[in-house]
PDB file of C-alpha atoms in Angstrom:
ATOM      1  CA  LYS A   1       5.577  82.061-141.136  1.00  0.00           C
ATOM      2  CA  LYS A   2       7.248  79.883-143.888  1.00  0.00           C
ATOM      3  CA  TYR A   3       5.591  79.530-147.312  1.00  0.00           C
ATOM      4  CA  TYR A   4       6.154  76.689-149.648  1.00  0.00           C
ATOM      5  CA  LEU A   5       6.342  77.908-153.516  1.00  0.00           C
ATOM      6  CA  LEU A   6       5.452  75.341-155.733  1.00  0.00           C
ATOM      7  CA  TYR A   7       7.877  75.539-159.370  1.00  0.00           C
ATOM      8  CA  ARG A   8       5.618  77.311-161.130  1.00  0.00           C
ATOM      9  CA  ASN A   9       5.667  80.300-159.061  1.00  0.00           C
ATOM     10  CA  PHE A  10       8.961  81.269-159.104  1.00  0.00           C
ATOM     11  CA  GLU A  11       8.338  82.749-162.401  1.00  0.00           C
ATOM     12  CA  TYR A  12       5.472  85.205-161.041  1.00  0.00           C
ATOM     13  CA  VAL A  13       7.759  85.999-157.418  1.00  0.00           C
ATOM     14  CA  GLU A  14      11.268  87.481-157.204  1.00  0.00           C
ATOM     15  CA  ASN A  15      12.605  85.376-155.044  1.00  0.00           C
ATOM     16  CA  GLN A  16      16.256  84.377-153.795  1.00  0.00           C
ATOM     17  CA  THR A  17      17.006  80.888-154.166  1.00  0.00           C
ATOM     18  CA  ASN A  18      20.357  78.577-154.386  1.00  0.00           C
ATOM     19  CA  ASP A  19      18.888  76.805-157.338  1.00  0.00           C
ATOM     20  CA  ALA A  20      20.507  77.636-160.336  1.00  0.00           C
ATOM     21  CA  ILE A  21      17.668  76.863-162.403  1.00  0.00           C
ATOM     22  CA  LEU A  22      14.999  78.530-160.466  1.00  0.00           C
ATOM     23  CA  ALA A  23      17.250  81.619-159.977  1.00  0.00           C
ATOM     24  CA  LYS A  24      16.975  82.524-163.542  1.00  0.00           C
ATOM     25  CA  ARG A  25      12.741  81.749-164.156  1.00  0.00           C
ATOM     26  CA  PHE A  26      11.911  85.245-162.617  1.00  0.00           C
ATOM     27  CA  TYR A  27      13.444  87.351-164.768  1.00  0.00           C
ATOM     28  CA  ASN A  28      13.373  84.986-168.126  1.00  0.00           C
ATOM     29  CA  HIS A  29       9.772  85.386-167.753  1.00  0.00           C
ATOM     30  CA  MET A  30       9.945  89.182-167.028  1.00  0.00           C
ATOM     31  CA  ASN A  31      12.067  89.512-170.252  1.00  0.00           C
ATOM     32  CA  TYR A  32       9.448  87.220-172.224  1.00  0.00           C
ATOM     33  CA  PHE A  33       6.542  89.226-171.134  1.00  0.00           C
ATOM     34  CA  LYS A  34       8.344  92.658-171.818  1.00  0.00           C
ATOM     35  CA  ASN A  35       9.927  91.880-174.759  1.00  0.00           C
ATOM     36  CA  GLU A  36       8.051  89.054-177.186  1.00  0.00           C
ATOM     37  CA  MET A  37       4.420  88.501-175.533  1.00  0.00           C
ATOM     38  CA  ILE A  38       3.307  92.089-175.679  1.00  0.00           C
ATOM     39  CA  THR A  39       4.588  92.821-179.063  1.00  0.00           C
ATOM     40  CA  HIS A  40       3.304  89.917-180.620  1.00  0.00           C
ATOM     41  CA  ILE A  41       0.188  90.353-178.615  1.00  0.00           C
ATOM     42  CA  GLU A  42       0.044  93.927-180.511  1.00  0.00           C
ATOM     43  CA  LYS A  43       0.759  92.667-183.444  1.00  0.00           C
ATOM     44  CA  GLN A  44      -1.259  90.080-183.878  1.00  0.00           C
ATOM     45  CA  PHE A  45      -4.880  91.847-182.677  1.00  0.00           C
ATOM     46  CA  ASN A  46      -3.535  94.748-184.635  1.00  0.00           C
ATOM     47  CA  GLN A  47      -3.390  96.955-181.181  1.00  0.00           C
ATOM     48  CA  LYS A  48      -1.546 100.255-180.827  1.00  0.00           C
ATOM     49  CA  ASN A  49       1.303  99.914-179.488  1.00  0.00           C
ATOM     50  CA  ASN A  50       1.674 102.490-176.384  1.00  0.00           C
ATOM     51  CA  LYS A  51       1.413 102.427-172.912  1.00  0.00           C
ATOM     52  CA  GLU A  52      -1.785 104.311-172.403  1.00  0.00           C
ATOM     53  CA  ASN A  53      -3.593 101.184-174.662  1.00  0.00           C
ATOM     54  CA  ARG A  54      -2.026  98.562-172.316  1.00  0.00           C
ATOM     55  CA  TYR A  55      -3.700  97.048-169.547  1.00  0.00           C
ATOM     56  CA  PHE A  56      -2.433  94.501-167.088  1.00  0.00           C
ATOM     57  CA  ARG A  57      -4.415  92.135-164.686  1.00  0.00           C
ATOM     58  CA  GLY A  58      -2.935  89.872-162.328  1.00  0.00           C
ATOM     59  CA  VAL A  59      -4.288  88.047-159.163  1.00  0.00           C
ATOM     60  CA  SER A  60      -2.266  86.764-156.331  1.00  0.00           C
ATOM     61  CA  ASN A  61       1.017  85.871-157.584  1.00  0.00           C
ATOM     62  CA  GLY A  62       0.378  87.386-161.261  1.00  0.00           C
ATOM     63  CA  ALA A  63      -0.950  90.543-159.098  1.00  0.00           C
ATOM     64  CA  ASP A  64       2.928  90.640-157.477  1.00  0.00           C
ATOM     65  CA  PHE A  65       4.240  90.203-160.726  1.00  0.00           C
ATOM     66  CA  GLY A  66       2.213  92.690-162.099  1.00  0.00           C
ATOM     67  CA  LEU A  67       3.872  95.025-159.404  1.00  0.00           C
ATOM     68  CA  SER A  68       7.469  93.992-159.863  1.00  0.00           C
ATOM     69  CA  LEU A  69       6.724  94.588-163.521  1.00  0.00           C
ATOM     70  CA  LEU A  70       5.744  98.146-163.101  1.00  0.00           C
ATOM     71  CA  ASN A  71       7.887  98.879-160.371  1.00  0.00           C
ATOM     72  CA  LYS A  72      11.220  98.060-162.788  1.00  0.00           C
ATOM     73  CA  TYR A  73       9.435  99.122-166.281  1.00  0.00           C
ATOM     74  CA  PRO A  74       7.049 102.345-165.101  1.00  0.00           C
ATOM     75  CA  ASP A  75       6.717 103.491-168.975  1.00  0.00           C
ATOM     76  CA  LEU A  76       5.699  99.969-170.443  1.00  0.00           C
ATOM     77  CA  ILE A  77       2.030  99.212-169.300  1.00  0.00           C
ATOM     78  CA  GLY A  78      -0.547 102.647-168.158  1.00  0.00           C
ATOM     79  CA  THR A  79      -2.838 100.711-166.180  1.00  0.00           C
ATOM     80  CA  TYR A  80      -2.742  97.807-163.884  1.00  0.00           C
ATOM     81  CA  LEU A  81      -5.214  95.960-162.042  1.00  0.00           C
ATOM     82  CA  CYS A  82      -3.824  94.039-159.120  1.00  0.00           C
ATOM     83  CA  PHE A  83      -5.935  91.561-157.282  1.00  0.00           C
ATOM     84  CA  SER A  84      -4.775  90.282-153.836  1.00  0.00           C
ATOM     85  CA  ALA A  85      -1.096  90.767-154.457  1.00  0.00           C
ATOM     86  CA  VAL A  86       0.273  88.751-151.625  1.00  0.00           C
ATOM     87  CA  GLY A  87       4.225  89.335-152.318  1.00  0.00           C
ATOM     88  CA  SER A  88       7.284  91.901-150.873  1.00  0.00           C
ATOM     89  CA  ASN A  89       6.465  95.185-152.699  1.00  0.00           C
ATOM     90  CA  SER A  90       7.577  97.024-149.249  1.00  0.00           C
ATOM     91  CA  SER A  91      11.201  95.370-149.918  1.00  0.00           C
ATOM     92  CA  LYS A  92      11.269  96.780-153.397  1.00  0.00           C
ATOM     93  CA  THR A  93      12.412 100.173-154.178  1.00  0.00           C
ATOM     94  CA  TRP A  94       9.913 102.917-154.887  1.00  0.00           C
ATOM     95  CA  GLU A  95      11.074 106.110-156.206  1.00  0.00           C
ATOM     96  CA  GLN A  96       9.227 109.461-155.447  1.00  0.00           C
ATOM     97  CA  ASP A  97      10.029 111.119-158.412  1.00  0.00           C
ATOM     98  CA  ILE A  98       8.563 108.705-160.642  1.00  0.00           C
ATOM     99  CA  ARG A  99       5.293 108.392-161.836  1.00  0.00           C
ATOM    100  CA  TYR A 100       4.052 105.202-161.885  1.00  0.00           C
ATOM    101  CA  PRO A 101       0.991 103.711-164.063  1.00  0.00           C
ATOM    102  CA  ASN A 102      -2.564 103.562-162.942  1.00  0.00           C
ATOM    103  CA  LEU A 103      -3.116 101.181-160.220  1.00  0.00           C
ATOM    104  CA  TYR A 104      -6.228  99.059-159.201  1.00  0.00           C
ATOM    105  CA  MET A 105      -5.689  97.088-156.802  1.00  0.00           C
ATOM    106  CA  ILE A 106      -8.175  95.139-154.356  1.00  0.00           C
ATOM    107  CA  TYR A 107      -7.608  92.443-151.683  1.00  0.00           C
ATOM    108  CA  GLY A 108      -9.477  90.719-148.857  1.00  0.00           C
ATOM    109  CA  ILE A 109      -9.696  91.514-145.385  1.00  0.00           C
ATOM    110  CA  GLU A 110      -9.906  87.890-144.379  1.00  0.00           C
ATOM    111  CA  GLU A 111      -6.393  87.297-145.874  1.00  0.00           C
ATOM    112  CA  GLY A 112      -3.846  87.959-143.801  1.00  0.00           C
ATOM    113  CA  GLU A 113      -2.745  91.436-141.565  1.00  0.00           C
ATOM    114  CA  TRP A 114       0.642  91.182-144.193  1.00  0.00           C
ATOM    115  CA  VAL A 115      -1.550  91.091-147.018  1.00  0.00           C
ATOM    116  CA  SER A 116      -3.645  94.246-145.526  1.00  0.00           C
ATOM    117  CA  LYS A 117       0.130  96.175-144.747  1.00  0.00           C
ATOM    118  CA  GLU A 118       1.309  95.047-148.519  1.00  0.00           C
ATOM    119  CA  ASN A 119      -1.595  97.090-149.850  1.00  0.00           C
ATOM    120  CA  GLU A 120      -1.447  99.762-147.504  1.00  0.00           C
ATOM    121  CA  TYR A 121       2.126 100.037-148.357  1.00  0.00           C
ATOM    122  CA  MET A 122       1.246 100.627-151.948  1.00  0.00           C
ATOM    123  CA  LYS A 123      -1.023 103.396-150.798  1.00  0.00           C
ATOM    124  CA  LYS A 124       1.972 105.184-149.601  1.00  0.00           C
ATOM    125  CA  VAL A 125       3.871 104.548-152.341  1.00  0.00           C
ATOM    126  CA  TYR A 126       1.157 106.066-154.962  1.00  0.00           C
ATOM    127  CA  ALA A 127       0.444 108.973-152.613  1.00  0.00           C
ATOM    128  CA  GLU A 128       4.330 109.828-152.169  1.00  0.00           C
ATOM    129  CA  SER A 129       5.008 109.594-156.066  1.00  0.00           C
ATOM    130  CA  ASN A 130       2.022 111.486-157.063  1.00  0.00           C
ATOM    131  CA  SER A 131       0.589 108.713-158.903  1.00  0.00           C
ATOM    132  CA  PHE A 132      -3.112 107.140-159.396  1.00  0.00           C
ATOM    133  CA  ALA A 133      -4.194 104.550-157.002  1.00  0.00           C
ATOM    134  CA  HIS A 134      -7.342 103.119-156.486  1.00  0.00           C
ATOM    135  CA  ILE A 135      -6.663 100.713-153.457  1.00  0.00           C
ATOM    136  CA  ASN A 136      -9.805  99.090-151.838  1.00  0.00           C
ATOM    137  CA  SER A 137     -10.389  95.211-149.700  1.00  0.00           C
ATOM    138  CA  PHE A 138     -13.814  93.110-149.632  1.00  0.00           C
ATOM    139  CA  VAL A 139     -15.197  91.230-147.213  1.00  0.00           C
ATOM    140  CA  GLY A 140     -13.604  87.592-147.991  1.00  0.00           C
ATOM    141  CA  GLY A 141     -10.498  85.806-148.626  1.00  0.00           C
ATOM    142  CA  HIS A 142      -8.168  84.671-151.784  1.00  0.00           C
ATOM    143  CA  ASP A 143     -10.858  83.936-153.859  1.00  0.00           C
ATOM    144  CA  TYR A 144     -10.702  83.815-157.597  1.00  0.00           C
ATOM    145  CA  ARG A 145     -15.107  84.080-157.566  1.00  0.00           C
ATOM    146  CA  ILE A 146     -14.686  87.486-155.927  1.00  0.00           C
ATOM    147  CA  TRP A 147     -11.926  88.824-157.863  1.00  0.00           C
ATOM    148  CA  ASN A 148     -13.921  87.661-161.224  1.00  0.00           C
ATOM    149  CA  ALA A 149     -16.851  89.803-159.666  1.00  0.00           C
ATOM    150  CA  GLU A 150     -15.004  92.597-159.105  1.00  0.00           C
ATOM    151  CA  LEU A 151     -13.239  92.358-162.566  1.00  0.00           C
ATOM    152  CA  ILE A 152     -16.147  93.125-164.359  1.00  0.00           C
ATOM    153  CA  LYS A 153     -17.435  95.626-162.191  1.00  0.00           C
ATOM    154  CA  LEU A 154     -13.935  97.478-162.547  1.00  0.00           C
ATOM    155  CA  LEU A 155     -13.880  97.232-166.599  1.00  0.00           C
ATOM    156  CA  THR A 156     -17.250  98.205-166.689  1.00  0.00           C
ATOM    157  CA  LYS A 157     -16.408 101.385-164.674  1.00  0.00           C
ATOM    158  CA  LEU A 158     -13.162 101.827-166.902  1.00  0.00           C
ATOM    159  CA  PHE A 159     -14.714 101.361-170.428  1.00  0.00           C
ATOM    160  CA  SER A 160     -17.981 103.115-169.422  1.00  0.00           C
ATOM    161  CA  THR A 161     -19.436 105.678-172.102  1.00  0.00           C
ATOM    162  CA  ASN A 162     -21.381 107.099-169.304  1.00  0.00           C
ATOM    163  CA  LYS A 163     -18.879 108.579-167.248  1.00  0.00           C
TER     164      LYS A 163
END
C-alpha cells in the first residue's frame, strides 16, 4: 500500500526523504520538543522538572512521535499515553537492557491489521525489556471521539486517589 503524507506529517514521523527541507523536519521537531518545549512548560507552570512528573499524550502520528521520543530518550518522560499509533515501531532498534518509560497504548481493531501488528510488537518489546506497558484495543477505527473517551478513563484511573 502507498500512503501519502501531508507536509505536517513529516515532523511527527521519522521518514526517509530526498527533499532537503523535509529531511530535517522530524529531527528539528524532536529537538525543539526535548530541549525547549518541556523546559518552557515546566518553568511557565512551576512544575517539577523530573521524568516521573512528565506525561506525554499523542494520537495517530503524534503517538508515533511519542514512541520515537521514548525510544531515543527513555529517560526524558515517565509515562506515555499513545493512542492509535500507526508508524513503524518494528523498524526501530529496541534494547532489551533498557527500562523504558511506562506505556499505555490503545488502538482500534478496525484500523487495519498492520496497526494491530505494530501494537502487538510493542507488547513484545516491553515484555522483553521488563518495562511496564498496558496495551489494549477498542472496537472502532481511527476516531478522536474514542481517543477522548479513553483518555478520560485512563487519566481518571492514573490520578484517582482511591486506588
